[in-house]
PDB file of C-alpha atoms and ligand atoms in Angstrom:
ATOM      1  CA  UNK A   1      26.210  60.118 -47.120  1.00 90.00           C
ATOM      2  CA  UNK A   2      25.743  58.381 -50.434  1.00 95.00           C
ATOM      3  CA  UNK A   3      25.383  54.640 -50.990  1.00 97.00           C
ATOM      4  CA  UNK A   4      29.014  54.606 -52.213  1.00 98.00           C
ATOM      5  CA  UNK A   5      30.218  56.444 -49.070  1.00 97.00           C
ATOM      6  CA  UNK A   6      28.567  53.841 -46.849  1.00 98.00           C
ATOM      7  CA  UNK A   7      30.014  50.989 -48.910  1.00 98.00           C
ATOM      8  CA  UNK A   8      33.509  52.493 -48.694  1.00 98.00           C
ATOM      9  CA  UNK A   9      33.307  52.886 -44.903  1.00 98.00           C
ATOM     10  CA  UNK A  10      32.310  49.250 -44.521  1.00 98.00           C
ATOM     11  CA  UNK A  11      34.992  48.171 -47.003  1.00 98.00           C
ATOM     12  CA  UNK A  12      37.655  50.055 -45.031  1.00 98.00           C
ATOM     13  CA  UNK A  13      36.458  48.535 -41.745  1.00 98.00           C
ATOM     14  CA  UNK A  14      36.805  45.089 -43.349  1.00 98.00           C
ATOM     15  CA  UNK A  15      40.329  45.862 -44.586  1.00 97.00           C
ATOM     16  CA  UNK A  16      41.587  47.394 -41.329  1.00 96.00           C
ATOM     17  CA  UNK A  17      39.699  45.271 -38.790  1.00 96.00           C
ATOM     18  CA  UNK A  18      38.516  48.528 -37.148  1.00 97.00           C
ATOM     19  CA  UNK A  19      34.838  48.488 -36.150  1.00 98.00           C
ATOM     20  CA  UNK A  20      32.577  51.400 -37.121  1.00 98.00           C
ATOM     21  CA  UNK A  21      29.322  52.740 -35.603  1.00 98.00           C
ATOM     22  CA  UNK A  22      26.090  51.504 -37.131  1.00 98.00           C
ATOM     23  CA  UNK A  23      25.158  53.355 -40.329  1.00 97.00           C
ATOM     24  CA  UNK A  24      21.667  53.854 -38.913  1.00 96.00           C
ATOM     25  CA  UNK A  25      23.020  55.632 -35.801  1.00 94.00           C
ATOM     26  CA  UNK A  26      23.021  58.916 -37.725  1.00 90.00           C
ATOM     27  CA  UNK A  27      20.259  58.449 -40.319  1.00 90.00           C
ATOM     28  CA  UNK A  28      17.509  55.911 -40.979  1.00 95.00           C
ATOM     29  CA  UNK A  29      18.082  53.529 -43.888  1.00 97.00           C
ATOM     30  CA  UNK A  30      15.501  51.615 -45.931  1.00 96.00           C
ATOM     31  CA  UNK A  31      16.049  47.963 -46.758  1.00 96.00           C
ATOM     32  CA  UNK A  32      16.281  48.890 -50.455  1.00 97.00           C
ATOM     33  CA  UNK A  33      19.126  51.340 -49.713  1.00 98.00           C
ATOM     34  CA  UNK A  34      20.819  48.784 -47.452  1.00 98.00           C
ATOM     35  CA  UNK A  35      20.889  46.250 -50.313  1.00 98.00           C
ATOM     36  CA  UNK A  36      22.204  48.984 -52.636  1.00 98.00           C
ATOM     37  CA  UNK A  37      25.080  49.546 -50.144  1.00 98.00           C
ATOM     38  CA  UNK A  38      25.696  45.782 -50.043  1.00 98.00           C
ATOM     39  CA  UNK A  39      25.890  45.599 -53.856  1.00 98.00           C
ATOM     40  CA  UNK A  40      28.192  48.653 -53.974  1.00 98.00           C
ATOM     41  CA  UNK A  41      30.496  46.882 -51.497  1.00 98.00           C
ATOM     42  CA  UNK A  42      30.580  43.772 -53.685  1.00 98.00           C
ATOM     43  CA  UNK A  43      31.356  45.989 -56.699  1.00 98.00           C
ATOM     44  CA  UNK A  44      34.409  47.306 -54.792  1.00 98.00           C
ATOM     45  CA  UNK A  45      35.558  43.709 -54.259  1.00 98.00           C
ATOM     46  CA  UNK A  46      34.957  42.855 -57.923  1.00 98.00           C
ATOM     47  CA  UNK A  47      37.026  45.906 -58.838  1.00 98.00           C
ATOM     48  CA  UNK A  48      39.905  44.235 -56.979  1.00 98.00           C
ATOM     49  CA  UNK A  49      39.505  41.051 -58.990  1.00 98.00           C
ATOM     50  CA  UNK A  50      37.191  39.027 -56.744  1.00 98.00           C
ATOM     51  CA  UNK A  51      34.510  36.967 -58.454  1.00 98.00           C
ATOM     52  CA  UNK A  52      31.083  35.942 -57.182  1.00 98.00           C
ATOM     53  CA  UNK A  53      30.939  32.416 -55.735  1.00 98.00           C
ATOM     54  CA  UNK A  54      27.335  32.325 -54.566  1.00 98.00           C
ATOM     55  CA  UNK A  55      24.915  33.622 -51.977  1.00 98.00           C
ATOM     56  CA  UNK A  56      24.176  33.102 -48.298  1.00 98.00           C
ATOM     57  CA  UNK A  57      21.047  33.391 -46.225  1.00 98.00           C
ATOM     58  CA  UNK A  58      20.996  34.758 -42.696  1.00 97.00           C
ATOM     59  CA  UNK A  59      18.569  34.426 -39.786  1.00 96.00           C
ATOM     60  CA  UNK A  60      17.009  31.243 -41.154  1.00 96.00           C
ATOM     61  CA  UNK A  61      17.232  29.733 -37.659  1.00 95.00           C
ATOM     62  CA  UNK A  62      15.565  30.825 -34.447  1.00 91.00           C
ATOM     63  CA  UNK A  63      18.845  30.423 -32.528  1.00 91.00           C
ATOM     64  CA  UNK A  64      20.497  33.007 -34.762  1.00 90.00           C
ATOM     65  CA  UNK A  65      17.553  35.387 -34.847  1.00 90.00           C
ATOM     66  CA  UNK A  66      17.358  35.319 -31.045  1.00 90.00           C
ATOM     67  CA  UNK A  67      21.132  35.741 -30.648  1.00 91.00           C
ATOM     68  CA  UNK A  68      21.139  38.869 -32.825  1.00 91.00           C
ATOM     69  CA  UNK A  69      17.655  40.226 -32.055  1.00 90.00           C
ATOM     70  CA  UNK A  70      16.794  40.346 -35.778  1.00 86.00           C
ATOM     71  CA  UNK A  71      14.271  37.953 -37.278  1.00 80.00           C
ATOM     72  CA  UNK A  72      13.781  38.612 -41.006  1.00 89.00           C
ATOM     73  CA  UNK A  73      15.650  36.365 -43.427  1.00 96.00           C
ATOM     74  CA  UNK A  74      18.429  38.256 -45.265  1.00 97.00           C
ATOM     75  CA  UNK A  75      20.604  37.501 -48.290  1.00 98.00           C
ATOM     76  CA  UNK A  76      24.256  38.312 -48.967  1.00 98.00           C
ATOM     77  CA  UNK A  77      26.943  37.576 -51.551  1.00 98.00           C
ATOM     78  CA  UNK A  78      29.918  35.213 -51.343  1.00 98.00           C
ATOM     79  CA  UNK A  79      33.105  35.753 -53.365  1.00 98.00           C
ATOM     80  CA  UNK A  80      35.948  33.446 -54.309  1.00 98.00           C
ATOM     81  CA  UNK A  81      38.292  35.307 -51.934  1.00 98.00           C
ATOM     82  CA  UNK A  82      36.077  34.381 -48.944  1.00 98.00           C
ATOM     83  CA  UNK A  83      36.511  30.671 -49.602  1.00 98.00           C
ATOM     84  CA  UNK A  84      38.902  28.658 -47.395  1.00 98.00           C
ATOM     85  CA  UNK A  85      39.812  25.099 -48.350  1.00 98.00           C
ATOM     86  CA  UNK A  86      38.559  22.343 -46.028  1.00 98.00           C
ATOM     87  CA  UNK A  87      41.264  21.951 -43.347  1.00 98.00           C
ATOM     88  CA  UNK A  88      42.763  25.357 -44.213  1.00 98.00           C
ATOM     89  CA  UNK A  89      43.551  28.305 -41.958  1.00 98.00           C
ATOM     90  CA  UNK A  90      41.776  31.519 -40.981  1.00 98.00           C
ATOM     91  CA  UNK A  91      43.681  34.487 -39.546  1.00 97.00           C
ATOM     92  CA  UNK A  92      41.599  35.890 -36.676  1.00 97.00           C
ATOM     93  CA  UNK A  93      43.950  38.888 -36.436  1.00 94.00           C
ATOM     94  CA  UNK A  94      42.625  40.226 -39.725  1.00 90.00           C
ATOM     95  CA  UNK A  95      39.040  40.367 -38.542  1.00 94.00           C
ATOM     96  CA  UNK A  96      37.159  42.663 -36.184  1.00 97.00           C
ATOM     97  CA  UNK A  97      35.584  40.042 -33.889  1.00 98.00           C
ATOM     98  CA  UNK A  98      34.991  36.912 -35.997  1.00 98.00           C
ATOM     99  CA  UNK A  99      32.528  34.200 -35.016  1.00 98.00           C
ATOM    100  CA  UNK A 100      31.836  30.808 -36.549  1.00 98.00           C
ATOM    101  CA  UNK A 101      28.628  28.893 -37.191  1.00 98.00           C
ATOM    102  CA  UNK A 102      27.879  25.422 -38.574  1.00 98.00           C
ATOM    103  CA  UNK A 103      25.812  25.393 -41.746  1.00 98.00           C
ATOM    104  CA  UNK A 104      24.626  23.336 -44.702  1.00 98.00           C
ATOM    105  CA  UNK A 105      25.761  24.378 -48.199  1.00 98.00           C
ATOM    106  CA  UNK A 106      24.184  23.588 -51.557  1.00 98.00           C
ATOM    107  CA  UNK A 107      25.751  23.622 -54.990  1.00 98.00           C
ATOM    108  CA  UNK A 108      23.335  24.878 -57.632  1.00 97.00           C
ATOM    109  CA  UNK A 109      23.068  23.554 -61.167  1.00 96.00           C
ATOM    110  CA  UNK A 110      22.182  25.152 -64.506  1.00 93.00           C
ATOM    111  CA  UNK A 111      18.513  25.729 -63.640  1.00 90.00           C
ATOM    112  CA  UNK A 112      19.394  26.898 -60.122  1.00 85.00           C
ATOM    113  CA  UNK A 113      18.317  23.491 -58.763  1.00 94.00           C
ATOM    114  CA  UNK A 114      20.288  21.735 -56.015  1.00 96.00           C
ATOM    115  CA  UNK A 115      22.891  19.302 -57.393  1.00 96.00           C
ATOM    116  CA  UNK A 116      24.897  18.569 -54.222  1.00 97.00           C
ATOM    117  CA  UNK A 117      24.989  19.257 -50.497  1.00 98.00           C
ATOM    118  CA  UNK A 118      27.899  19.670 -48.071  1.00 98.00           C
ATOM    119  CA  UNK A 119      28.549  20.437 -44.410  1.00 98.00           C
ATOM    120  CA  UNK A 120      29.910  23.969 -44.083  1.00 98.00           C
ATOM    121  CA  UNK A 121      31.396  26.487 -41.683  1.00 98.00           C
ATOM    122  CA  UNK A 122      30.610  30.149 -42.042  1.00 98.00           C
ATOM    123  CA  UNK A 123      32.848  32.742 -40.414  1.00 98.00           C
ATOM    124  CA  UNK A 124      30.889  35.930 -39.843  1.00 98.00           C
ATOM    125  CA  UNK A 125      32.424  39.209 -38.706  1.00 98.00           C
ATOM    126  CA  UNK A 126      30.242  42.251 -38.239  1.00 98.00           C
ATOM    127  CA  UNK A 127      32.016  45.458 -39.127  1.00 98.00           C
ATOM    128  CA  UNK A 128      29.938  47.223 -36.431  1.00 98.00           C
ATOM    129  CA  UNK A 129      31.030  47.828 -32.850  1.00 98.00           C
ATOM    130  CA  UNK A 130      30.040  45.098 -30.398  1.00 97.00           C
ATOM    131  CA  UNK A 131      28.485  43.001 -33.212  1.00 97.00           C
ATOM    132  CA  UNK A 132      25.418  45.177 -32.692  1.00 96.00           C
ATOM    133  CA  UNK A 133      23.215  46.227 -35.626  1.00 96.00           C
ATOM    134  CA  UNK A 134      19.733  46.794 -37.030  1.00 95.00           C
ATOM    135  CA  UNK A 135      18.381  44.799 -39.983  1.00 96.00           C
ATOM    136  CA  UNK A 136      19.393  47.540 -42.474  1.00 97.00           C
ATOM    137  CA  UNK A 137      22.904  47.759 -40.969  1.00 98.00           C
ATOM    138  CA  UNK A 138      23.598  44.040 -41.281  1.00 98.00           C
ATOM    139  CA  UNK A 139      22.212  43.922 -44.825  1.00 98.00           C
ATOM    140  CA  UNK A 140      24.465  46.838 -45.841  1.00 98.00           C
ATOM    141  CA  UNK A 141      27.404  44.961 -44.245  1.00 98.00           C
ATOM    142  CA  UNK A 142      26.811  42.033 -46.635  1.00 98.00           C
ATOM    143  CA  UNK A 143      25.171  40.055 -43.810  1.00 98.00           C
ATOM    144  CA  UNK A 144      28.473  39.955 -41.845  1.00 98.00           C
ATOM    145  CA  UNK A 145      29.997  37.594 -44.436  1.00 98.00           C
ATOM    146  CA  UNK A 146      33.721  37.045 -43.885  1.00 98.00           C
ATOM    147  CA  UNK A 147      34.739  33.531 -44.934  1.00 98.00           C
ATOM    148  CA  UNK A 148      33.313  30.069 -45.589  1.00 98.00           C
ATOM    149  CA  UNK A 149      34.593  26.506 -45.700  1.00 99.00           C
ATOM    150  CA  UNK A 150      32.890  23.675 -47.588  1.00 98.00           C
ATOM    151  CA  UNK A 151      33.180  20.000 -46.690  1.00 98.00           C
ATOM    152  CA  UNK A 152      32.808  17.145 -49.166  1.00 98.00           C
ATOM    153  CA  UNK A 153      29.901  17.402 -51.619  1.00 98.00           C
ATOM    154  CA  UNK A 154      27.390  14.554 -51.415  1.00 96.00           C
ATOM    155  CA  UNK A 155      23.889  13.692 -52.554  1.00 93.00           C
ATOM    156  CA  UNK A 156      21.198  13.289 -49.945  1.00 84.00           C
ATOM    157  CA  UNK A 157      17.447  13.456 -50.494  1.00 85.00           C
ATOM    158  CA  UNK A 158      16.345  14.175 -46.956  1.00 90.00           C
ATOM    159  CA  UNK A 159      17.983  16.793 -44.788  1.00 95.00           C
ATOM    160  CA  UNK A 160      15.158  17.603 -42.411  1.00 90.00           C
ATOM    161  CA  UNK A 161      16.479  16.363 -39.057  1.00 94.00           C
ATOM    162  CA  UNK A 162      20.215  15.782 -39.105  1.00 97.00           C
ATOM    163  CA  UNK A 163      22.206  16.439 -35.925  1.00 98.00           C
ATOM    164  CA  UNK A 164      24.678  19.338 -36.206  1.00 98.00           C
ATOM    165  CA  UNK A 165      27.667  19.799 -33.876  1.00 98.00           C
ATOM    166  CA  UNK A 166      30.241  22.580 -33.718  1.00 98.00           C
ATOM    167  CA  UNK A 167      33.508  21.501 -32.067  1.00 98.00           C
ATOM    168  CA  UNK A 168      36.525  23.488 -30.842  1.00 98.00           C
ATOM    169  CA  UNK A 169      39.596  21.260 -30.375  1.00 98.00           C
ATOM    170  CA  UNK A 170      37.342  18.191 -30.314  1.00 98.00           C
ATOM    171  CA  UNK A 171      34.909  19.560 -27.713  1.00 98.00           C
ATOM    172  CA  UNK A 172      31.309  20.323 -28.608  1.00 98.00           C
ATOM    173  CA  UNK A 173      30.619  24.055 -28.181  1.00 98.00           C
ATOM    174  CA  UNK A 174      27.199  24.203 -29.891  1.00 98.00           C
ATOM    175  CA  UNK A 175      24.627  21.669 -31.060  1.00 98.00           C
ATOM    176  CA  UNK A 176      21.562  21.906 -33.231  1.00 97.00           C
ATOM    177  CA  UNK A 177      19.696  20.184 -36.017  1.00 97.00           C
ATOM    178  CA  UNK A 178      19.238  20.891 -39.696  1.00 97.00           C
ATOM    179  CA  UNK A 179      15.542  21.196 -38.765  1.00 97.00           C
ATOM    180  CA  UNK A 180      16.548  24.488 -37.123  1.00 96.00           C
ATOM    181  CA  UNK A 181      17.194  25.904 -40.616  1.00 97.00           C
ATOM    182  CA  UNK A 182      13.706  26.962 -41.850  1.00 96.00           C
ATOM    183  CA  UNK A 183      12.311  23.631 -40.580  1.00 96.00           C
ATOM    184  CA  UNK A 184      14.219  21.934 -43.413  1.00 97.00           C
ATOM    185  CA  UNK A 185      17.308  23.380 -45.122  1.00 97.00           C
ATOM    186  CA  UNK A 186      15.836  22.455 -48.530  1.00 97.00           C
ATOM    187  CA  UNK A 187      13.514  25.423 -47.961  1.00 97.00           C
ATOM    188  CA  UNK A 188      16.594  27.623 -48.329  1.00 97.00           C
ATOM    189  CA  UNK A 189      16.373  27.255 -52.110  1.00 97.00           C
ATOM    190  CA  UNK A 190      12.911  28.807 -52.618  1.00 97.00           C
ATOM    191  CA  UNK A 191      13.779  31.376 -49.938  1.00 97.00           C
ATOM    192  CA  UNK A 192      16.986  32.296 -51.778  1.00 97.00           C
ATOM    193  CA  UNK A 193      15.147  32.460 -55.120  1.00 97.00           C
ATOM    194  CA  UNK A 194      12.586  34.818 -53.634  1.00 96.00           C
ATOM    195  CA  UNK A 195      15.192  37.008 -51.932  1.00 97.00           C
ATOM    196  CA  UNK A 196      17.467  37.010 -54.989  1.00 97.00           C
ATOM    197  CA  UNK A 197      14.604  38.145 -57.241  1.00 97.00           C
ATOM    198  CA  UNK A 198      13.613  40.868 -54.783  1.00 97.00           C
ATOM    199  CA  UNK A 199      17.083  42.270 -54.084  1.00 97.00           C
ATOM    200  CA  UNK A 200      19.125  41.707 -57.235  1.00 97.00           C
ATOM    201  CA  UNK A 201      21.256  38.632 -56.483  1.00 98.00           C
ATOM    202  CA  UNK A 202      21.910  35.899 -59.032  1.00 95.00           C
ATOM    203  CA  UNK A 203      21.800  32.121 -58.534  1.00 97.00           C
ATOM    204  CA  UNK A 204      24.131  30.985 -61.285  1.00 96.00           C
ATOM    205  CA  UNK A 205      25.181  27.516 -62.443  1.00 97.00           C
ATOM    206  CA  UNK A 206      27.857  26.312 -60.003  1.00 97.00           C
ATOM    207  CA  UNK A 207      26.900  28.832 -57.307  1.00 97.00           C
ATOM    208  CA  UNK A 208      27.168  27.978 -53.633  1.00 98.00           C
ATOM    209  CA  UNK A 209      24.154  28.617 -51.406  1.00 98.00           C
ATOM    210  CA  UNK A 210      24.796  28.776 -47.667  1.00 98.00           C
ATOM    211  CA  UNK A 211      21.469  27.922 -46.047  1.00 98.00           C
ATOM    212  CA  UNK A 212      22.149  29.607 -42.693  1.00 97.00           C
ATOM    213  CA  UNK A 213      23.419  28.613 -39.273  1.00 97.00           C
ATOM    214  CA  UNK A 214      21.957  25.697 -37.334  1.00 96.00           C
ATOM    215  CA  UNK A 215      23.156  27.124 -33.976  1.00 96.00           C
ATOM    216  CA  UNK A 216      24.087  30.490 -32.499  1.00 96.00           C
ATOM    217  CA  UNK A 217      27.523  31.727 -33.632  1.00 97.00           C
ATOM    218  CA  UNK A 218      30.558  31.201 -31.366  1.00 98.00           C
ATOM    219  CA  UNK A 219      33.458  33.685 -31.013  1.00 98.00           C
ATOM    220  CA  UNK A 220      36.765  32.590 -32.524  1.00 98.00           C
ATOM    221  CA  UNK A 221      40.217  32.856 -31.010  1.00 97.00           C
ATOM    222  CA  UNK A 222      43.574  31.890 -32.460  1.00 98.00           C
ATOM    223  CA  UNK A 223      44.983  28.391 -32.202  1.00 98.00           C
ATOM    224  CA  UNK A 224      41.717  26.466 -32.446  1.00 98.00           C
ATOM    225  CA  UNK A 225      40.786  23.470 -34.572  1.00 98.00           C
ATOM    226  CA  UNK A 226      37.197  24.276 -35.537  1.00 99.00           C
ATOM    227  CA  UNK A 227      35.006  21.520 -36.927  1.00 98.00           C
ATOM    228  CA  UNK A 228      31.351  21.190 -37.955  1.00 98.00           C
ATOM    229  CA  UNK A 229      29.776  17.741 -38.108  1.00 98.00           C
ATOM    230  CA  UNK A 230      26.448  17.141 -39.804  1.00 98.00           C
ATOM    231  CA  UNK A 231      25.077  13.603 -39.378  1.00 97.00           C
ATOM    232  CA  UNK A 232      24.995  11.838 -42.731  1.00 95.00           C
ATOM    233  CA  UNK A 233      26.974  14.600 -44.459  1.00 96.00           C
ATOM    234  CA  UNK A 234      30.323  14.324 -42.706  1.00 97.00           C
ATOM    235  CA  UNK A 235      32.533  17.082 -41.401  1.00 98.00           C
ATOM    236  CA  UNK A 236      34.437  20.224 -42.384  1.00 98.00           C
ATOM    237  CA  UNK A 237      37.186  22.032 -40.513  1.00 98.00           C
ATOM    238  CA  UNK A 238      39.429  25.077 -40.302  1.00 98.00           C
ATOM    239  CA  UNK A 239      42.366  26.056 -38.066  1.00 98.00           C
ATOM    240  CA  UNK A 240      42.500  29.560 -36.643  1.00 98.00           C
ATOM    241  CA  UNK A 241      45.841  31.363 -36.497  1.00 98.00           C
ATOM    242  CA  UNK A 242      46.906  34.892 -35.594  1.00 94.00           C
ATOM    243  CA  UNK A 243      49.224  36.952 -37.789  1.00 82.00           C
TER     244      UNK A 243
HETATM  245  C1  OOG B 301      24.371  38.047 -39.624  1.00 84.89           C
HETATM  246  C2  OOG B 301      24.575  36.807 -40.435  1.00 84.89           C
HETATM  247  C3  OOG B 301      23.600  35.698 -40.091  1.00 84.89           C
HETATM  248  C4  OOG B 301      23.191  33.195 -40.389  1.00 84.89           C
HETATM  249  O1  OOG B 301      23.647  32.102 -40.760  1.00 84.89           O
HETATM  250  O2  OOG B 301      22.139  33.298 -39.768  1.00 84.89           O
HETATM  251  C5  OOG B 301      23.988  34.408 -40.705  1.00 84.89           C
HETATM  252  C6  OOG B 301      25.015  37.990 -38.257  1.00 84.89           C
HETATM  253  O3  OOG B 301      24.595  37.204 -37.413  1.00 84.89           O
HETATM  254  O4  OOG B 301      25.947  38.779 -38.008  1.00 84.89           O
HETATM  255  O5  OOG B 301      24.948  34.286 -41.427  1.00 84.89           O
HETATM  256 MG1   MG B 302      25.614  32.221 -41.579  1.00 84.89          MG
END
């Protein structure tokens, strides 16, 4: 199968909510090819009018790496269509098996420096059966990116040890610290610059950078008020619906 074939299979799985077997179940795939599949998938989205909104990092925390059994940091693309307004809704029926994780987001300025920070929720949804994949598979699947929600932008110099809580209907379902993100989420910027240069992503003026989850991801079901709280940064929320 060609890079385009792989990208189209993943794109169809995203559109239909039908999981597919791992791409690497039939043939091995290099990381370079996996990123080529990821970019081909983004090109399909751009062909439908979506525009790039930024990038995300994955597996920047030990909790996430242990949950998924994959430990190398990965990079993926975010588009405008993935963005949900703070307090908006997410339709779980359109996904395969969506999960949510609390994150920290940065807004990048003209020189790709950080100009603002916000609490964030990332909704991930692997297009592979049972949320099970190798590193190449998850890279090809645009790092499971599905949707993201940004809280209020603020300025804060130190982010190294802020408490992070994920709440479902007001009850804490996961807790962590921003220190769980690369030791300090500010390290996400050099990490993203390195990954972007290596794999062909761009950190443009106004881009969003999702630094990665501070806790393991939690499965979503319909009818839930989902909130992330980051001490000193405030909170961000989304309601899940079905249909
Ligand atoms: C891959 C995405 C990982 C993070 O924040 O670590 C990620 C996955 O777990 O399916 O977004
Ligand atoms: Mg994430």
